[in-house]
């Protein structure tokens, strides 16, 4: 069974810092990987989707990379802002069952002004 | 319109009540999903509908009954729930199952007394 782990569980940084969030998965047979942010008590907002054939995706200050063979993805946030404070979740979709979407438990980010 | 809407935002119900959660999207997506999320945990997949047909039921108790009346609407009927069913219920949609970004609604916060 696919296990998705996110480290660290929580992170607090001063505004302006660049930071990296990590996601690892045990089964490299994935179809794609998606990064989300979730504000407290709210739904999930999709940030970036990386197909298994891709190495990275960029959107604004966000850059996500994928190393499928080693079972790792990173989300890089440049010049962090207080508005980036949220929980960041990664989720992988199984290659053999598109219905299966496995979530990590998230990294709670606090960006201090 | 790139939005998934969910109603109600909050719901309090007794264990003998019958209630329904509603989810709607007008993006032309043909895959819709129900997730359950407990506090400080990642979302757990409950049901997947593809082209208005139930394609996944993740061993969810029968007190939860999904319904997809048309391609834009997804309901979750609740009956005889238990206090441990209290959670945030999230709806999501994607153009097709598996291949594209999932878009999430804001969720319904359910409290079972």
GROMACS .gro file of C-alpha atoms in nm:
model
  226
    1UNK     CA    1   0.000   0.000   0.000
    2UNK     CA    2   0.128   0.347  -0.090
    3UNK     CA    3   0.252   0.553   0.206
    4UNK     CA    4   0.305   0.926   0.165
    5UNK     CA    5   0.514   1.112   0.421
    6UNK     CA    6   0.569   1.483   0.457
    7UNK     CA    7   0.856   1.631   0.651
    8UNK     CA    8   0.861   1.851   0.849
    9UNK     CA    9   0.516   1.832   1.007
   10UNK     CA   10   0.542   2.201   1.097
   11UNK     CA   11   0.769   2.485   0.994
   12UNK     CA   12   0.798   2.844   1.112
   13UNK     CA   13   1.006   3.093   0.915
   14UNK     CA   14   1.047   3.470   0.901
   15UNK     CA   15   0.899   3.654   0.606
   16UNK     CA   16   1.121   3.667   0.298
   17UNK     CA   17   1.291   3.332   0.346
   18UNK     CA   18   1.306   3.071   0.073
   19UNK     CA   19   1.191   2.732   0.196
   20UNK     CA   20   1.152   2.371   0.088
   21UNK     CA   21   0.879   2.128   0.181
   22UNK     CA   22   0.937   1.758   0.132
   23UNK     CA   23   0.711   1.474   0.025
   24UNK     CA   24   0.816   1.111  -0.008
   25UNK     CA   25   0.621   0.808  -0.127
   26UNK     CA   26   0.697   0.439  -0.095
   27UNK     CA   27   0.568   0.311  -0.430
   28UNK     CA   28   0.724   0.480  -0.732
   29UNK     CA   29   0.448   0.352  -0.962
   30UNK     CA   30   0.261   0.680  -0.960
   31UNK     CA   31   0.068   0.852  -1.237
   32UNK     CA   32   0.101   1.204  -1.107
   33UNK     CA   33   0.162   1.407  -0.792
   34UNK     CA   34  -0.029   1.713  -0.682
   35UNK     CA   35   0.052   1.980  -0.424
   36UNK     CA   36  -0.231   2.155  -0.239
   37UNK     CA   37  -0.261   2.421   0.027
   38UNK     CA   38  -0.533   2.417   0.289
   39UNK     CA   39  -0.626   2.708   0.512
   40UNK     CA   40  -0.772   2.619   0.854
   41UNK     CA   41  -1.122   2.473   0.827
   42UNK     CA   42  -1.128   2.524   0.451
   43UNK     CA   43  -1.109   2.314   0.137
   44UNK     CA   44  -0.796   2.239  -0.061
   45UNK     CA   45  -0.653   2.467  -0.327
   46UNK     CA   46  -0.452   2.300  -0.600
   47UNK     CA   47  -0.107   2.452  -0.644
   48UNK     CA   48   0.081   2.235  -0.890
   49UNK     CA   49   0.030   1.904  -1.068
   50UNK     CA   50   0.331   1.709  -1.193
   51UNK     CA   51   0.283   1.416  -1.429
   52UNK     CA   52   0.511   1.117  -1.370
   53UNK     CA   53   0.703   1.196  -1.691
   54UNK     CA   54   0.783   1.550  -1.574
   55UNK     CA   55   1.064   1.666  -1.348
   56UNK     CA   56   0.924   1.997  -1.231
   57UNK     CA   57   0.646   2.251  -1.254
   58UNK     CA   58   0.652   2.620  -1.173
   59UNK     CA   59   0.382   2.868  -1.085
   60UNK     CA   60   0.485   3.213  -0.967
   61UNK     CA   61   0.695   3.181  -0.653
   62UNK     CA   62   0.630   2.805  -0.634
   63UNK     CA   63   0.840   2.533  -0.789
   64UNK     CA   64   0.768   2.164  -0.747
   65UNK     CA   65   1.009   1.892  -0.845
   66UNK     CA   66   0.957   1.520  -0.882
   67UNK     CA   67   1.207   1.235  -0.866
   68UNK     CA   68   0.984   0.939  -0.929
   69UNK     CA   69   1.253   0.672  -0.906
   70UNK     CA   70   1.358   0.782  -0.558
   71UNK     CA   71   1.002   0.849  -0.444
   72UNK     CA   72   1.048   1.217  -0.365
   73UNK     CA   73   0.897   1.552  -0.443
   74UNK     CA   74   0.983   1.896  -0.311
   75UNK     CA   75   0.786   2.218  -0.307
   76UNK     CA   76   1.008   2.526  -0.313
   77UNK     CA   77   0.855   2.856  -0.203
   78UNK     CA   78   1.057   3.166  -0.284
   79UNK     CA   79   1.046   3.487  -0.083
   80UNK     CA   80   0.782   3.358   0.159
   81UNK     CA   81   0.501   3.590   0.274
   82UNK     CA   82   0.264   3.576   0.574
   83UNK     CA   83  -0.016   3.493   0.328
   84UNK     CA   84   0.165   3.168   0.250
   85UNK     CA   85   0.082   3.043   0.601
   86UNK     CA   86  -0.128   2.728   0.557
   87UNK     CA   87  -0.099   2.351   0.559
   88UNK     CA   88   0.061   2.212   0.246
   89UNK     CA   89  -0.042   1.864   0.134
   90UNK     CA   90   0.101   1.642  -0.137
   91UNK     CA   91  -0.100   1.362  -0.296
   92UNK     CA   92   0.000   1.091  -0.540
   93UNK     CA   93  -0.220   0.905  -0.782
   94UNK     CA   94  -0.150   0.535  -0.830
   95UNK     CA   95  -0.040   0.427  -1.176
   96UNK     CA   96  -0.258   0.116  -1.173
   97UNK     CA   97  -0.570   0.277  -1.032
   98UNK     CA   98  -0.650   0.634  -1.124
   99UNK     CA   99  -0.920   0.643  -0.861
  100UNK     CA  100  -0.667   0.607  -0.581
  101UNK     CA  101  -0.531   0.935  -0.451
  102UNK     CA  102  -0.299   0.903  -0.149
  103UNK     CA  103  -0.245   1.210   0.067
  104UNK     CA  104   0.042   1.293   0.298
  105UNK     CA  105  -0.044   1.431   0.640
  106UNK     CA  106   0.079   1.778   0.548
  107UNK     CA  107   0.330   2.040   0.656
  108UNK     CA  108   0.188   2.328   0.856
  109UNK     CA  109   0.371   2.644   0.753
  110UNK     CA  110   0.378   2.966   0.952
  111UNK     CA  111   0.545   3.267   0.793
  112UNK     CA  112   0.608   3.535   1.054
  113UNK     CA  113   0.590   3.902   0.953
  114UNK     CA  114  -1.653   2.932  -1.356
  115UNK     CA  115  -1.376   2.735  -1.187
  116UNK     CA  116  -1.549   2.675  -0.861
  117UNK     CA  117  -1.685   2.381  -0.668
  118UNK     CA  118  -1.958   2.487  -0.427
  119UNK     CA  119  -2.082   2.297  -0.124
  120UNK     CA  120  -2.385   2.350   0.093
  121UNK     CA  121  -2.441   2.380   0.376
  122UNK     CA  122  -2.117   2.524   0.518
  123UNK     CA  123  -2.198   2.388   0.864
  124UNK     CA  124  -2.437   2.118   0.978
  125UNK     CA  125  -2.531   1.994   1.324
  126UNK     CA  126  -2.741   1.679   1.339
  127UNK     CA  127  -2.858   1.423   1.589
  128UNK     CA  128  -2.795   1.053   1.547
  129UNK     CA  129  -3.153   0.989   1.436
  130UNK     CA  130  -3.167   1.268   1.179
  131UNK     CA  131  -3.156   1.242   0.801
  132UNK     CA  132  -2.971   1.516   0.617
  133UNK     CA  133  -2.799   1.571   0.284
  134UNK     CA  134  -2.484   1.745   0.171
  135UNK     CA  135  -2.478   1.902  -0.172
  136UNK     CA  136  -2.192   1.969  -0.412
  137UNK     CA  137  -2.212   2.147  -0.746
  138UNK     CA  138  -1.971   2.233  -1.026
  139UNK     CA  139  -2.023   2.384  -1.370
  140UNK     CA  140  -1.680   2.322  -1.518
  141UNK     CA  141  -1.792   2.031  -1.733
  142UNK     CA  142  -1.605   1.787  -1.510
  143UNK     CA  143  -1.718   1.427  -1.535
  144UNK     CA  144  -1.548   1.293  -1.223
  145UNK     CA  145  -1.664   1.390  -0.874
  146UNK     CA  146  -1.540   1.280  -0.536
  147UNK     CA  147  -1.636   1.281  -0.169
  148UNK     CA  148  -1.364   1.298   0.096
  149UNK     CA  149  -1.381   1.296   0.474
  150UNK     CA  150  -1.124   1.489   0.674
  151UNK     CA  151  -1.078   1.467   1.050
  152UNK     CA  152  -0.893   1.740   1.237
  153UNK     CA  153  -0.520   1.753   1.165
  154UNK     CA  154  -0.545   1.456   0.928
  155UNK     CA  155  -0.530   1.437   0.549
  156UNK     CA  156  -0.849   1.385   0.348
  157UNK     CA  157  -0.967   1.025   0.308
  158UNK     CA  158  -1.139   0.923  -0.011
  159UNK     CA  159  -1.497   0.799   0.034
  160UNK     CA  160  -1.659   0.780  -0.310
  161UNK     CA  161  -1.574   0.847  -0.674
  162UNK     CA  162  -1.826   0.907  -0.949
  163UNK     CA  163  -1.723   0.889  -1.311
  164UNK     CA  164  -1.976   0.993  -1.575
  165UNK     CA  165  -2.250   0.987  -1.310
  166UNK     CA  166  -2.176   0.625  -1.217
  167UNK     CA  167  -2.029   0.518  -0.886
  168UNK     CA  168  -1.686   0.377  -0.959
  169UNK     CA  169  -1.532   0.365  -0.613
  170UNK     CA  170  -1.675   0.304  -0.268
  171UNK     CA  171  -1.393   0.293  -0.017
  172UNK     CA  172  -1.574   0.058   0.223
  173UNK     CA  173  -1.783   0.343   0.355
  174UNK     CA  174  -2.063   0.248   0.600
  175UNK     CA  175  -2.412   0.239   0.450
  176UNK     CA  176  -2.523   0.530   0.670
  177UNK     CA  177  -2.350   0.741   0.401
  178UNK     CA  178  -2.532   0.720   0.068
  179UNK     CA  179  -2.398   0.909  -0.234
  180UNK     CA  180  -2.603   1.018  -0.530
  181UNK     CA  181  -2.510   1.181  -0.860
  182UNK     CA  182  -2.833   1.306  -1.023
  183UNK     CA  183  -2.649   1.472  -1.312
  184UNK     CA  184  -2.300   1.563  -1.425
  185UNK     CA  185  -2.297   1.887  -1.225
  186UNK     CA  186  -2.440   1.771  -0.897
  187UNK     CA  187  -2.327   1.532  -0.626
  188UNK     CA  188  -2.515   1.461  -0.305
  189UNK     CA  189  -2.424   1.276   0.011
  190UNK     CA  190  -2.723   1.152   0.208
  191UNK     CA  191  -2.667   1.099   0.579
  192UNK     CA  192  -2.873   0.881   0.809
  193UNK     CA  193  -2.819   0.745   1.160
  194UNK     CA  194  -2.472   0.889   1.188
  195UNK     CA  195  -2.243   0.843   1.485
  196UNK     CA  196  -2.051   1.114   1.676
  197UNK     CA  197  -1.727   0.981   1.525
  198UNK     CA  198  -1.861   1.080   1.182
  199UNK     CA  199  -1.812   1.445   1.278
  200UNK     CA  200  -1.561   1.585   1.030
  201UNK     CA  201  -1.509   1.818   0.736
  202UNK     CA  202  -1.666   1.666   0.424
  203UNK     CA  203  -1.497   1.777   0.106
  204UNK     CA  204  -1.623   1.747  -0.248
  205UNK     CA  205  -1.388   1.759  -0.546
  206UNK     CA  206  -1.414   1.732  -0.921
  207UNK     CA  207  -1.183   1.677  -1.216
  208UNK     CA  208  -1.230   1.669  -1.591
  209UNK     CA  209  -1.181   1.294  -1.593
  210UNK     CA  210  -1.085   1.047  -1.327
  211UNK     CA  211  -0.715   1.032  -1.267
  212UNK     CA  212  -0.562   1.249  -1.530
  213UNK     CA  213  -0.619   1.606  -1.430
  214UNK     CA  214  -0.611   1.840  -1.136
  215UNK     CA  215  -0.875   1.790  -0.871
  216UNK     CA  216  -1.062   2.103  -0.768
  217UNK     CA  217  -1.196   2.104  -0.415
  218UNK     CA  218  -1.494   2.277  -0.261
  219UNK     CA  219  -1.473   2.460   0.073
  220UNK     CA  220  -1.624   2.168   0.259
  221UNK     CA  221  -1.916   2.111   0.496
  222UNK     CA  222  -1.827   2.103   0.864
  223UNK     CA  223  -2.048   1.830   1.016
  224UNK     CA  224  -2.109   1.781   1.387
  225UNK     CA  225  -2.306   1.476   1.500
  226UNK     CA  226  -2.445   1.497   1.852
   0.00000   0.00000   0.00000
